[in-house]
Amino acid sequence: MSDSGRLDQTDEWWALRRHYEETRELHLRELFAADPERGSRYALEAGDLYVDYSRNRVTDETLRLLRELLAARKVTELRDAMFSGEKINFTEKRAVLHVALRAPRDAVIEVDGENVVPAVHEVLDRMAAFSGQVRSGEWTGATGKPIRNVVNIGIGGSDLGPKMAYEALRPYTDRSRVFRFVSNVDGADLHEAVHDLDPAETLFIISSKTFTTVETITNATAARQWLVSALGEDAVAKHFVAVSTNADQVAKFGIDTANMFGFWDWVGGRYSFDSAIGLSLMVAIGPERFREMLDGFHLMDEHFRTASPERNLPMLLGLLGVWYDDFYDAQTYAVLPYSHYLSRFTDYLQQLDMESDGKSVDREGRPVTWQTGPIVWGTPGTNGQHAYYQLLHQGTKLVPADLIGFARPVEELGELKGQHDLLMANLFAQGQALAFGKTAEEVAAEGVPAEQVPHRTFPGNRPTNTILATELTPSVLGQLIALYEHKVFVQGAIWGINSFDQWGVELGKVLAKNLEPRLTGAADTGDLDGSTATLVERYRRLRGR
Ligand code: F6P
């Protein structure tokens, strides 16, 4: 891969700096007043997603300069390298090919000269056969009872995706079954997931790319004990399946590798949910709906791969993100879905974005002297409106936000569908208030006493994108996730970092391993730093050790 160069030494970067100084005071009110067409002109469509980006603090010139930066940073070249299976995750010497997971059966995508698509479909076919057996009741537990409960045990990328998508697609799920997701090494998580379940009707899906992750193996071991103490050792084969790239560890754990669904080292953990890691979701929604979701991902992949930078949605959102992150110094951005079904969407995006772009050296290992990945946060509207939106409207921080909504509520809501207009009115109103605010003159004209005017004035000029789709279907969910995946890619490419490794999570894991025996009293605290030693000793006293 070519040298990523120094972002802040490019002419394009400095052109943007100058442009920022010239335009930073511009208000969205002025921009809209000057261009009555702005609301329709600054909108893009891809697949089923419509994105209004008119409420951003940008002009035609800003967008032109941002696209010049995109070209200077060779983003399309890196994109093409990703799609063609080059090992762009160079610190781990791996290709980055989650796009192959959703490619159609006849596609050809090669890694080291081998087409990986047939293997992807072979696993999908096995997953479909297995899900079909569980859903039809043909796959029974050790006592002959059908499986009523499915518990996915995994963490990070082996948990957040299936959990988020299960919530998102609840109306499409088999409501006669219980689906639970266990990730935390805190025993309370597993306890709450299984305490009311009948082991004879429970299937555990142990999901771990490496099959060595301590949280997952600890929980899987405890789940195994829970099952074995009720049904005996021989029951394990009918109640445990594995999803992993590591057949040896799966076998070592005691799961028959015939009941293992594989994936590959070219799928990063946080990009793995549409691999076999989605098995629990496939059992919940069925193979056809799962395929619709994969087709939604693929549609966005193709858009990202082929659309010109002017029409390319992930490129646009990535560039806008860089604009606020690096030029306006926005530390965070909020993702605010106006859909209860997307209650876990932002949790999922946190790993996707922050594990990918939370880096501070460039691809050549030099410290970056610009901002990289933002802090991602947010919860579904309208709940946030009654909590932290106060800060969004009148606080001192600039928080760019994505507002996500759907024109139609899901069919299943019945009578409650009537509430949907109110939900969406809130979404549109928030975008309006954030952008245009309310001036002191407007407040005073309402007869507000003078001393209260400053308190009741809204500055506005707070940027948002509005992402609108007809309905939250499996395909639309796939499109949304792929949109954010590629947005994160674009930003990482501009910043010149490796978005595909995650060395930053290692140190804490090593230290926890080292500390555990000191907490139990099996080792002493003499070699620890003063703060940690004091805390560990206090913990031991509290535990009577
Ligand atoms: O600790 C971070 C991480 O490696 C993530 O990237 C990954 O999604 C998660 O742990 C789980 O890893 P595994 O699937 O190997 O258990």
Coordinates of C-alpha atoms and ligand atoms in Angstrom, one line a residue:
M1 CA 0.0 0.0 0.0
S2 CA 1.3 3.4 -0.8
D3 CA 2.4 5.9 1.9
S4 CA -0.7 7.6 3.3
G5 CA 1.1 10.9 3.3
R6 CA 0.5 13.6 6.0
L7 CA -3.1 14.7 5.8
D8 CA -2.3 18.1 7.2
Q9 CA 0.4 18.7 4.7
T10 CA -1.8 18.5 1.7
D11 CA -2.9 21.6 -0.2
E12 CA -6.5 20.3 -0.1
W13 CA -6.4 20.3 3.7
W14 CA -5.2 23.8 3.9
A15 CA -7.7 24.9 1.3
L16 CA -10.4 23.5 3.6
R17 CA -8.8 25.3 6.6
R18 CA -9.0 28.6 4.9
H19 CA -12.5 27.9 3.7
Y20 CA -13.5 27.0 7.3
E21 CA -12.2 30.4 8.6
E22 CA -14.2 32.2 5.9
T23 CA -17.5 30.3 6.4
R24 CA -17.6 29.3 10.0
E25 CA -20.0 32.1 11.0
L26 CA -22.5 31.4 8.2
H27 CA -25.8 30.4 9.7
L28 CA -28.1 27.8 8.2
R29 CA -30.8 30.4 8.2
E30 CA -28.8 32.5 5.8
L31 CA -27.9 29.5 3.7
F32 CA -31.6 28.5 3.3
A33 CA -32.7 32.1 2.7
A34 CA -30.1 32.4 -0.1
D35 CA -31.2 29.2 -1.8
P36 CA -34.8 28.2 -1.7
E37 CA -34.0 25.0 -3.5
R38 CA -31.5 23.9 -0.8
G39 CA -33.8 21.4 0.9
S40 CA -34.3 19.4 -2.3
R41 CA -30.9 20.1 -3.9
Y42 CA -28.9 18.8 -0.9
A43 CA -30.5 15.4 -0.9
L44 CA -29.2 12.0 -2.1
E45 CA -30.9 8.7 -2.6
A46 CA -29.4 5.2 -2.7
G47 CA -31.5 2.1 -2.6
D48 CA -34.4 2.7 -0.2
L49 CA -32.6 5.4 1.7
Y50 CA -33.2 9.1 1.2
V51 CA -30.7 11.5 2.9
D52 CA -31.4 15.2 3.4
Y53 CA -28.1 16.8 4.2
S54 CA -29.2 20.4 3.6
R55 CA -29.0 21.2 7.3
N56 CA -25.2 21.0 7.3
R57 CA -22.9 24.0 7.6
V58 CA -21.7 23.6 4.1
T59 CA -21.9 25.3 0.8
D60 CA -21.3 24.0 -2.8
E61 CA -17.7 25.2 -2.4
T62 CA -17.3 23.2 0.9
L63 CA -18.5 20.1 -0.8
R64 CA -16.2 20.6 -3.8
L65 CA -13.2 21.1 -1.5
L66 CA -14.1 18.1 0.6
R67 CA -14.3 16.0 -2.6
E68 CA -10.9 17.3 -3.6
L69 CA -9.6 16.0 -0.2
L70 CA -11.3 12.7 -1.0
A71 CA -9.4 12.5 -4.2
A72 CA -6.1 13.6 -2.7
R73 CA -6.4 10.9 0.0
K74 CA -7.0 8.2 -2.7
V75 CA -10.1 7.0 -1.0
T76 CA -11.5 5.3 -4.2
E77 CA -8.2 3.5 -4.7
L78 CA -8.3 2.1 -1.2
R79 CA -12.0 1.2 -1.6
D80 CA -11.1 -0.7 -4.8
A81 CA -8.3 -2.4 -3.0
M82 CA -10.7 -3.5 -0.3
F83 CA -13.2 -4.9 -2.8
S84 CA -10.5 -6.8 -4.7
G85 CA -9.3 -8.6 -1.6
E86 CA -6.0 -6.8 -1.0
K87 CA -4.6 -7.2 2.5
I88 CA -5.4 -3.6 3.5
N89 CA -5.5 -4.6 7.2
F90 CA -1.7 -4.7 7.0
T91 CA -0.9 -4.9 10.7
E92 CA -2.8 -8.3 10.8
K93 CA -1.9 -9.1 7.2
R94 CA -5.5 -9.7 6.3
A95 CA -7.9 -8.9 3.5
V96 CA -11.0 -6.9 4.5
L97 CA -13.9 -8.6 2.8
H98 CA -17.1 -8.4 4.7
V99 CA -18.6 -7.3 1.4
A100 CA -18.1 -10.9 0.2
L101 CA -20.4 -12.1 2.9
R102 CA -23.4 -10.6 1.1
A103 CA -22.3 -11.1 -2.5
P104 CA -24.7 -13.0 -4.7
R105 CA -23.9 -16.7 -5.4
D106 CA -22.4 -16.1 -8.8
A107 CA -20.0 -13.3 -7.7
V108 CA -16.3 -13.8 -7.9
I109 CA -14.2 -12.2 -5.1
E110 CA -10.7 -13.6 -4.6
V111 CA -8.3 -13.7 -1.7
D112 CA -4.9 -15.1 -2.6
G113 CA -6.2 -16.2 -5.9
E114 CA -9.1 -18.2 -4.5
N115 CA -12.8 -17.2 -5.0
V116 CA -14.3 -17.0 -1.5
V117 CA -17.9 -16.6 -2.6
P118 CA -18.7 -20.4 -2.9
A119 CA -17.5 -21.0 0.7
V120 CA -19.7 -18.1 1.9
H121 CA -22.7 -19.6 0.3
E122 CA -21.9 -23.1 1.5
V123 CA -22.0 -21.8 5.1
L124 CA -25.2 -19.8 4.4
D125 CA -26.8 -22.9 3.1
R126 CA -25.8 -24.9 6.2
M127 CA -27.1 -22.1 8.4
A128 CA -30.4 -22.1 6.4
A129 CA -30.7 -25.9 6.8
F130 CA -30.0 -25.7 10.6
S131 CA -32.4 -22.7 11.2
G132 CA -35.1 -24.5 9.2
Q133 CA -34.7 -27.6 11.5
V134 CA -34.9 -25.5 14.7
R135 CA -37.8 -23.4 13.4
S136 CA -39.8 -26.5 12.3
G137 CA -39.1 -28.3 15.5
E138 CA -37.3 -31.1 13.7
W139 CA -34.1 -30.2 15.7
T140 CA -35.0 -31.3 19.2
G141 CA -33.1 -31.1 22.5
A142 CA -31.7 -34.2 24.2
T143 CA -35.1 -35.2 25.7
G144 CA -36.9 -34.9 22.4
K145 CA -38.5 -31.5 23.2
P146 CA -38.4 -28.9 20.4
I147 CA -36.1 -25.8 21.0
R148 CA -38.1 -22.9 22.4
N149 CA -35.2 -20.7 23.6
V150 CA -32.1 -19.6 21.7
V151 CA -29.3 -18.0 23.7
N152 CA -26.4 -16.4 21.8
I153 CA -23.2 -16.1 23.9
G154 CA -20.6 -13.8 22.4
I155 CA -19.2 -10.3 22.9
G156 CA -18.3 -7.3 20.8
G157 CA -18.8 -8.1 17.2
S158 CA -20.1 -11.5 18.1
D159 CA -22.9 -10.0 20.1
L160 CA -23.8 -6.5 19.2
G161 CA -24.9 -7.2 15.6
P162 CA -27.2 -10.1 16.2
K163 CA -28.6 -8.4 19.3
M164 CA -29.2 -5.1 17.5
A165 CA -30.7 -6.8 14.4
Y166 CA -33.0 -9.1 16.5
E167 CA -34.4 -5.9 18.2
A168 CA -34.6 -4.1 14.8
L169 CA -36.5 -6.9 13.1
R170 CA -38.7 -8.1 16.0
P171 CA -41.8 -7.9 13.9
Y172 CA -40.2 -10.4 11.5
T173 CA -39.2 -12.8 14.2
D174 CA -40.7 -16.1 15.3
R175 CA -42.7 -14.8 18.3
S176 CA -43.2 -18.3 19.7
R177 CA -39.5 -18.5 20.6
V178 CA -37.4 -16.7 23.2
F179 CA -34.1 -15.2 22.0
R180 CA -31.5 -13.9 24.5
F181 CA -28.0 -12.5 24.2
V182 CA -25.3 -12.9 26.8
S183 CA -22.1 -11.0 26.6
N184 CA -20.9 -9.6 29.9
V185 CA -18.5 -11.7 32.0
D186 CA -20.6 -10.5 35.0
G187 CA -22.4 -13.7 36.0
A188 CA -25.6 -11.7 36.3
D189 CA -25.9 -11.5 32.5
L190 CA -26.1 -15.3 32.0
H191 CA -28.1 -15.8 35.2
E192 CA -30.8 -13.4 34.0
A193 CA -30.8 -14.9 30.5
V194 CA -31.4 -18.5 31.7
H195 CA -33.0 -18.5 35.1
D196 CA -36.5 -18.9 33.8
L197 CA -35.7 -21.3 30.9
D198 CA -36.1 -25.0 30.7
P199 CA -32.7 -26.5 29.7
A200 CA -34.5 -29.2 27.7
E201 CA -35.8 -26.5 25.4
T202 CA -32.7 -24.3 25.2
L203 CA -30.1 -24.0 22.5
F204 CA -26.9 -22.1 23.1
I205 CA -25.1 -20.6 20.1
I206 CA -21.5 -19.9 21.2
S207 CA -20.3 -17.1 18.9
S208 CA -16.6 -16.2 18.9
K209 CA -14.3 -15.5 16.0
T210 CA -11.3 -16.6 18.0
F211 CA -13.0 -18.9 20.5
T212 CA -10.5 -17.7 23.0
T213 CA -12.3 -14.5 24.3
V214 CA -12.4 -14.9 28.0
E215 CA -15.9 -13.5 28.5
T216 CA -17.4 -15.8 26.0
I217 CA -15.5 -18.9 27.1
T218 CA -16.3 -18.2 30.7
N219 CA -20.0 -17.8 30.0
A220 CA -20.1 -20.7 27.6
T221 CA -18.5 -22.9 30.3
A222 CA -21.0 -21.8 32.9
A223 CA -23.9 -22.4 30.4
R224 CA -22.6 -25.9 29.8
Q225 CA -22.5 -26.6 33.5
W226 CA -26.1 -25.3 33.8
L227 CA -27.2 -27.6 31.0
V228 CA -25.2 -30.6 32.1
S229 CA -26.4 -30.4 35.7
A230 CA -30.0 -30.7 34.4
L231 CA -29.6 -33.1 31.5
G232 CA -26.2 -34.8 31.7
E233 CA -23.0 -34.6 29.6
D234 CA -24.5 -36.3 26.6
A235 CA -27.0 -33.5 26.1
V236 CA -24.3 -31.0 25.0
A237 CA -24.3 -32.1 21.4
K238 CA -28.0 -31.2 20.9
H239 CA -27.9 -28.0 22.9
F240 CA -24.6 -26.3 21.9
V241 CA -23.5 -25.1 18.4
A242 CA -20.6 -22.9 17.7
V243 CA -19.8 -20.0 15.3
S244 CA -16.1 -19.5 14.9
T245 CA -13.0 -19.4 12.7
N246 CA -11.2 -21.7 15.1
A247 CA -12.3 -25.3 14.7
D248 CA -9.5 -26.6 17.1
Q249 CA -10.7 -24.5 20.0
V250 CA -14.4 -25.4 19.3
A251 CA -13.5 -29.1 19.5
K252 CA -11.4 -28.5 22.6
F253 CA -14.5 -26.9 24.2
G254 CA -16.5 -30.0 23.5
I255 CA -18.7 -28.9 20.7
D256 CA -18.8 -31.3 17.7
T257 CA -17.4 -29.4 14.7
A258 CA -20.2 -30.9 12.6
N259 CA -22.3 -28.3 14.6
M260 CA -19.9 -25.5 13.9
F261 CA -20.5 -22.7 11.4
G262 CA -17.4 -21.1 10.1
F263 CA -16.2 -17.8 8.8
W264 CA -12.8 -16.5 7.8
D265 CA -9.9 -14.3 9.0
W266 CA -10.8 -11.7 6.4
V267 CA -14.0 -10.8 8.3
G268 CA -13.2 -8.4 11.1
G269 CA -15.2 -9.0 14.4
R270 CA -17.2 -5.8 14.1
Y271 CA -18.0 -6.5 10.5
S272 CA -19.0 -10.1 11.1
F273 CA -22.7 -9.9 11.9
D274 CA -23.7 -10.9 8.4
S275 CA -21.5 -14.0 8.5
A276 CA -22.5 -17.1 10.5
I277 CA -22.3 -14.7 13.6
G278 CA -25.9 -13.9 12.5
L279 CA -27.1 -17.5 13.1
S280 CA -29.3 -16.6 16.0
L281 CA -30.9 -13.9 13.9
M282 CA -31.4 -16.3 11.1
V283 CA -33.2 -18.7 13.5
A284 CA -35.3 -15.8 14.6
I285 CA -36.3 -14.4 11.2
G286 CA -35.8 -17.3 8.9
P287 CA -33.3 -17.7 6.0
E288 CA -35.4 -15.8 3.4
R289 CA -35.6 -12.7 5.5
F290 CA -31.9 -13.1 6.3
R291 CA -31.1 -13.2 2.6
E292 CA -33.2 -10.0 2.0
M293 CA -31.1 -8.3 4.7
L294 CA -27.9 -9.5 2.9
D295 CA -29.2 -8.2 -0.4
G296 CA -29.8 -4.8 1.3
F297 CA -26.1 -4.8 2.4
H298 CA -25.1 -5.8 -1.1
L299 CA -27.1 -3.0 -2.6
M300 CA -25.3 -0.4 -0.6
D301 CA -21.9 -2.1 -1.3
E302 CA -22.6 -1.8 -5.0
H303 CA -23.7 1.8 -4.6
F304 CA -20.5 2.6 -2.6
R305 CA -18.3 0.7 -5.2
T306 CA -19.8 2.3 -8.3
A307 CA -21.5 5.7 -7.6
S308 CA -19.5 8.9 -8.4
P309 CA -18.2 10.8 -5.4
E310 CA -21.0 13.5 -6.1
R311 CA -23.7 10.8 -5.7
N312 CA -22.0 8.5 -3.2
L313 CA -23.8 8.4 0.1
P314 CA -21.1 6.8 2.3
M315 CA -18.6 9.2 0.8
L316 CA -20.8 12.2 1.5
L317 CA -21.5 11.2 5.1
G318 CA -17.9 10.4 5.6
L319 CA -16.8 13.8 4.3
L320 CA -19.4 15.6 6.4
G321 CA -18.1 13.7 9.4
V322 CA -14.5 14.8 8.7
W323 CA -15.7 18.4 8.3
Y324 CA -17.1 18.6 11.8
D325 CA -14.5 16.3 13.4
D326 CA -11.4 18.1 12.1
F327 CA -12.5 21.6 11.3
Y328 CA -15.2 22.4 13.8
D329 CA -13.5 20.2 16.5
A330 CA -16.7 18.4 17.2
Q331 CA -15.7 15.6 19.6
T332 CA -18.8 13.5 19.2
Y333 CA -21.7 12.8 16.9
A334 CA -25.1 11.5 17.8
V335 CA -27.1 8.9 16.0
L336 CA -30.8 9.4 16.9
P337 CA -33.1 6.8 15.5
Y338 CA -36.8 7.6 15.6
S339 CA -37.7 4.0 15.9
H340 CA -38.0 1.9 19.0
Y341 CA -36.9 -1.1 17.0
L342 CA -33.5 0.6 16.5
S343 CA -32.9 0.8 20.2
R344 CA -29.6 -1.0 19.9
F345 CA -28.4 0.6 16.7
T346 CA -26.2 3.2 18.3
D347 CA -24.5 0.6 20.6
Y348 CA -23.7 -1.4 17.4
L349 CA -22.3 1.7 15.7
Q350 CA -20.1 2.5 18.7
Q351 CA -18.0 -0.6 18.1
L352 CA -18.2 -0.2 14.3
D353 CA -17.0 3.4 14.4
M354 CA -14.9 3.7 17.5
E355 CA -13.0 0.4 17.3
S356 CA -12.3 1.1 13.6
D357 CA -11.3 4.8 13.7
G358 CA -10.2 5.2 17.3
K359 CA -6.5 5.4 16.3
S360 CA -3.8 7.9 16.8
V361 CA -1.0 6.8 14.5
D362 CA -1.2 6.8 10.7
R363 CA -0.6 3.8 8.5
E364 CA 3.1 4.4 8.6
G365 CA 3.1 4.4 12.4
R366 CA 3.6 8.2 12.8
P367 CA 1.5 10.1 15.4
V368 CA -1.4 11.8 13.7
T369 CA -1.6 15.6 14.2
W370 CA -5.3 15.8 13.3
Q371 CA -8.4 14.4 14.9
T372 CA -9.6 10.9 14.1
G373 CA -12.7 8.9 15.1
P374 CA -15.4 10.7 16.9
I375 CA -17.3 9.5 20.0
V376 CA -20.6 8.0 18.8
W377 CA -23.6 8.1 21.1
G378 CA -27.4 8.4 21.1
T379 CA -30.6 6.7 21.9
P380 CA -34.0 6.5 20.2
G381 CA -36.1 9.6 19.9
T382 CA -38.3 10.7 21.6
N383 CA -36.7 9.5 24.8
G384 CA -33.5 11.6 24.3
Q385 CA -35.6 14.7 23.8
H386 CA -36.5 14.5 27.5
A387 CA -33.0 13.9 28.6
Y388 CA -30.0 15.3 26.8
Y389 CA -31.4 17.3 23.9
Q390 CA -31.3 20.4 26.1
L391 CA -27.5 20.3 25.6
L392 CA -27.9 19.7 21.9
H393 CA -30.1 22.8 21.6
Q394 CA -28.5 25.3 24.0
G395 CA -25.3 23.8 25.3
T396 CA -21.8 25.0 24.4
K397 CA -20.9 21.9 22.4
L398 CA -21.4 21.3 18.7
V399 CA -22.9 17.8 18.3
P400 CA -23.7 16.9 14.7
A401 CA -26.5 14.3 14.5
D402 CA -28.1 11.8 12.2
L403 CA -31.9 11.6 12.6
I404 CA -33.2 8.3 11.3
G405 CA -36.9 7.7 10.6
F406 CA -39.4 5.7 8.6
A407 CA -42.5 6.8 6.7
R408 CA -44.5 3.7 7.7
P409 CA -44.8 2.0 11.0
V410 CA -44.7 -1.8 10.9
E411 CA -47.9 -3.6 10.2
E412 CA -47.9 -5.5 13.4
L413 CA -48.5 -2.3 15.6
G414 CA -52.2 -2.4 14.8
E415 CA -54.1 0.3 16.7
L416 CA -50.8 1.8 17.9
K417 CA -49.8 2.7 14.3
G418 CA -51.7 5.9 14.8
Q419 CA -48.9 7.2 17.0
H420 CA -46.5 7.2 14.1
D421 CA -47.3 10.6 12.7
L422 CA -46.5 12.1 16.2
L423 CA -43.2 10.2 16.4
M424 CA -42.2 11.5 12.9
A425 CA -43.4 15.0 13.7
N426 CA -40.9 15.0 16.5
L427 CA -38.1 13.9 14.3
F428 CA -38.8 16.6 11.7
A429 CA -39.3 19.2 14.5
Q430 CA -36.0 18.5 16.1
G431 CA -34.1 18.9 12.8
Q432 CA -35.9 22.2 12.3
A433 CA -35.2 23.5 15.8
L434 CA -31.6 22.4 15.8
A435 CA -31.0 24.1 12.4
F436 CA -32.9 27.3 12.7
G437 CA -33.3 27.8 16.4
K438 CA -35.3 30.8 17.6
T439 CA -33.9 34.3 17.7
A440 CA -34.1 36.7 20.6
E441 CA -36.3 38.9 18.5
E442 CA -38.7 36.0 17.9
V443 CA -38.8 35.2 21.6
A444 CA -39.3 38.8 22.6
A445 CA -42.1 39.2 20.0
E446 CA -44.0 36.4 21.9
G447 CA -44.2 38.8 24.9
V448 CA -41.5 36.9 26.9
P449 CA -40.2 39.2 29.7
A450 CA -36.8 40.7 28.7
E451 CA -34.9 39.0 31.5
Q452 CA -36.0 35.6 30.2
V453 CA -35.2 36.2 26.6
P454 CA -31.6 35.0 26.6
H455 CA -32.7 31.8 28.4
R456 CA -35.4 31.0 25.9
T457 CA -33.4 31.8 22.8
F458 CA -32.2 28.9 20.6
P459 CA -29.0 29.7 18.6
G460 CA -29.7 27.0 16.0
N461 CA -27.0 26.3 13.4
R462 CA -26.7 22.7 14.8
P463 CA -26.1 20.3 11.9
T464 CA -28.1 17.2 11.2
N465 CA -28.6 14.6 8.4
T466 CA -32.1 13.2 8.1
I467 CA -32.1 9.6 6.9
L468 CA -35.6 8.5 5.7
A469 CA -36.8 5.2 4.4
T470 CA -40.3 3.8 3.8
E471 CA -40.2 1.1 6.4
L472 CA -37.7 -0.8 8.6
T473 CA -37.5 -4.0 6.6
P474 CA -34.6 -6.5 6.7
S475 CA -33.3 -5.1 3.4
V476 CA -33.4 -1.5 4.8
L477 CA -31.6 -2.6 7.9
G478 CA -28.8 -4.1 5.7
Q479 CA -28.6 -0.9 3.7
L480 CA -28.3 1.2 6.8
I481 CA -25.6 -0.8 8.4
A482 CA -23.6 -1.0 5.1
L483 CA -24.0 2.8 4.8
Y484 CA -22.3 3.3 8.2
E485 CA -19.7 0.7 7.5
H486 CA -18.6 2.4 4.4
K487 CA -18.8 5.9 5.9
V488 CA -16.4 4.7 8.6
F489 CA -14.1 3.3 5.9
V490 CA -14.1 6.7 4.0
Q491 CA -13.2 8.5 7.2
G492 CA -10.4 6.1 8.1
A493 CA -9.0 6.4 4.5
I494 CA -9.0 10.2 4.7
W495 CA -7.3 10.1 8.1
G496 CA -4.7 7.7 6.8
I497 CA -5.2 5.2 9.6
N498 CA -5.8 1.4 9.6
S499 CA -9.5 1.1 10.4
F500 CA -9.4 -2.7 10.6
D501 CA -7.2 -3.6 13.6
Q502 CA -7.9 -3.0 17.3
W503 CA -4.7 -3.3 19.2
G504 CA -6.1 -0.8 21.7
V505 CA -8.3 -3.4 23.4
E506 CA -5.3 -5.7 24.2
L507 CA -3.6 -4.1 27.2
G508 CA -6.7 -4.1 29.4
K509 CA -7.2 -7.8 28.7
V510 CA -3.6 -8.6 29.7
L511 CA -3.8 -6.5 32.8
A512 CA -7.1 -8.1 33.9
K513 CA -5.5 -11.6 33.6
N514 CA -2.7 -10.4 35.7
L515 CA -4.9 -8.8 38.4
E516 CA -7.4 -11.6 38.8
P517 CA -5.2 -13.8 41.1
R518 CA -4.4 -10.6 43.2
L519 CA -8.2 -10.1 43.7
T520 CA -8.7 -13.6 45.0
G521 CA -5.6 -13.4 47.2
A522 CA -3.6 -16.0 45.2
A523 CA -1.0 -13.4 44.4
D524 CA 0.1 -10.3 46.3
T525 CA -0.1 -6.7 45.3
G526 CA 3.5 -5.6 46.0
D527 CA 4.4 -4.9 42.4
L528 CA 1.3 -2.9 41.5
D529 CA 1.1 0.9 41.1
G530 CA -0.1 2.8 44.2
S531 CA -3.6 3.4 43.0
T532 CA -4.3 -0.2 41.8
A533 CA -2.7 -1.7 44.9
T534 CA -4.9 0.4 47.2
L535 CA -8.1 -0.5 45.2
V536 CA -7.3 -4.2 45.1
E537 CA -6.5 -4.3 48.8
R538 CA -9.8 -2.5 49.6
Y539 CA -11.7 -4.9 47.4
R540 CA -10.1 -7.8 49.2
R541 CA -11.0 -6.4 52.6
L542 CA -14.6 -5.9 51.4
R543 CA -14.7 -9.5 50.3
G544 CA -13.2 -10.6 53.6
R545 CA -10.0 -11.9 52.0
Ligands
F6P1 O1 -11.8 -7.2 22.1 C1 -12.2 -6.7 20.9 C2 -12.7 -7.9 20.0 O2 -11.6 -8.5 19.5 C3 -13.6 -7.4 19.0 O3 -13.0 -6.8 17.9 C4 -14.4 -8.6 18.7 O4 -15.6 -8.3 18.0 C5 -14.6 -9.1 20.1 O5 -13.4 -8.8 20.7 C6 -15.0 -10.6 20.2 O6 -14.0 -11.4 19.7 P1 -14.3 -12.9 19.4 O7 -15.4 -13.0 18.4 O8 -13.1 -13.5 18.9 O9 -14.8 -13.6 20.7

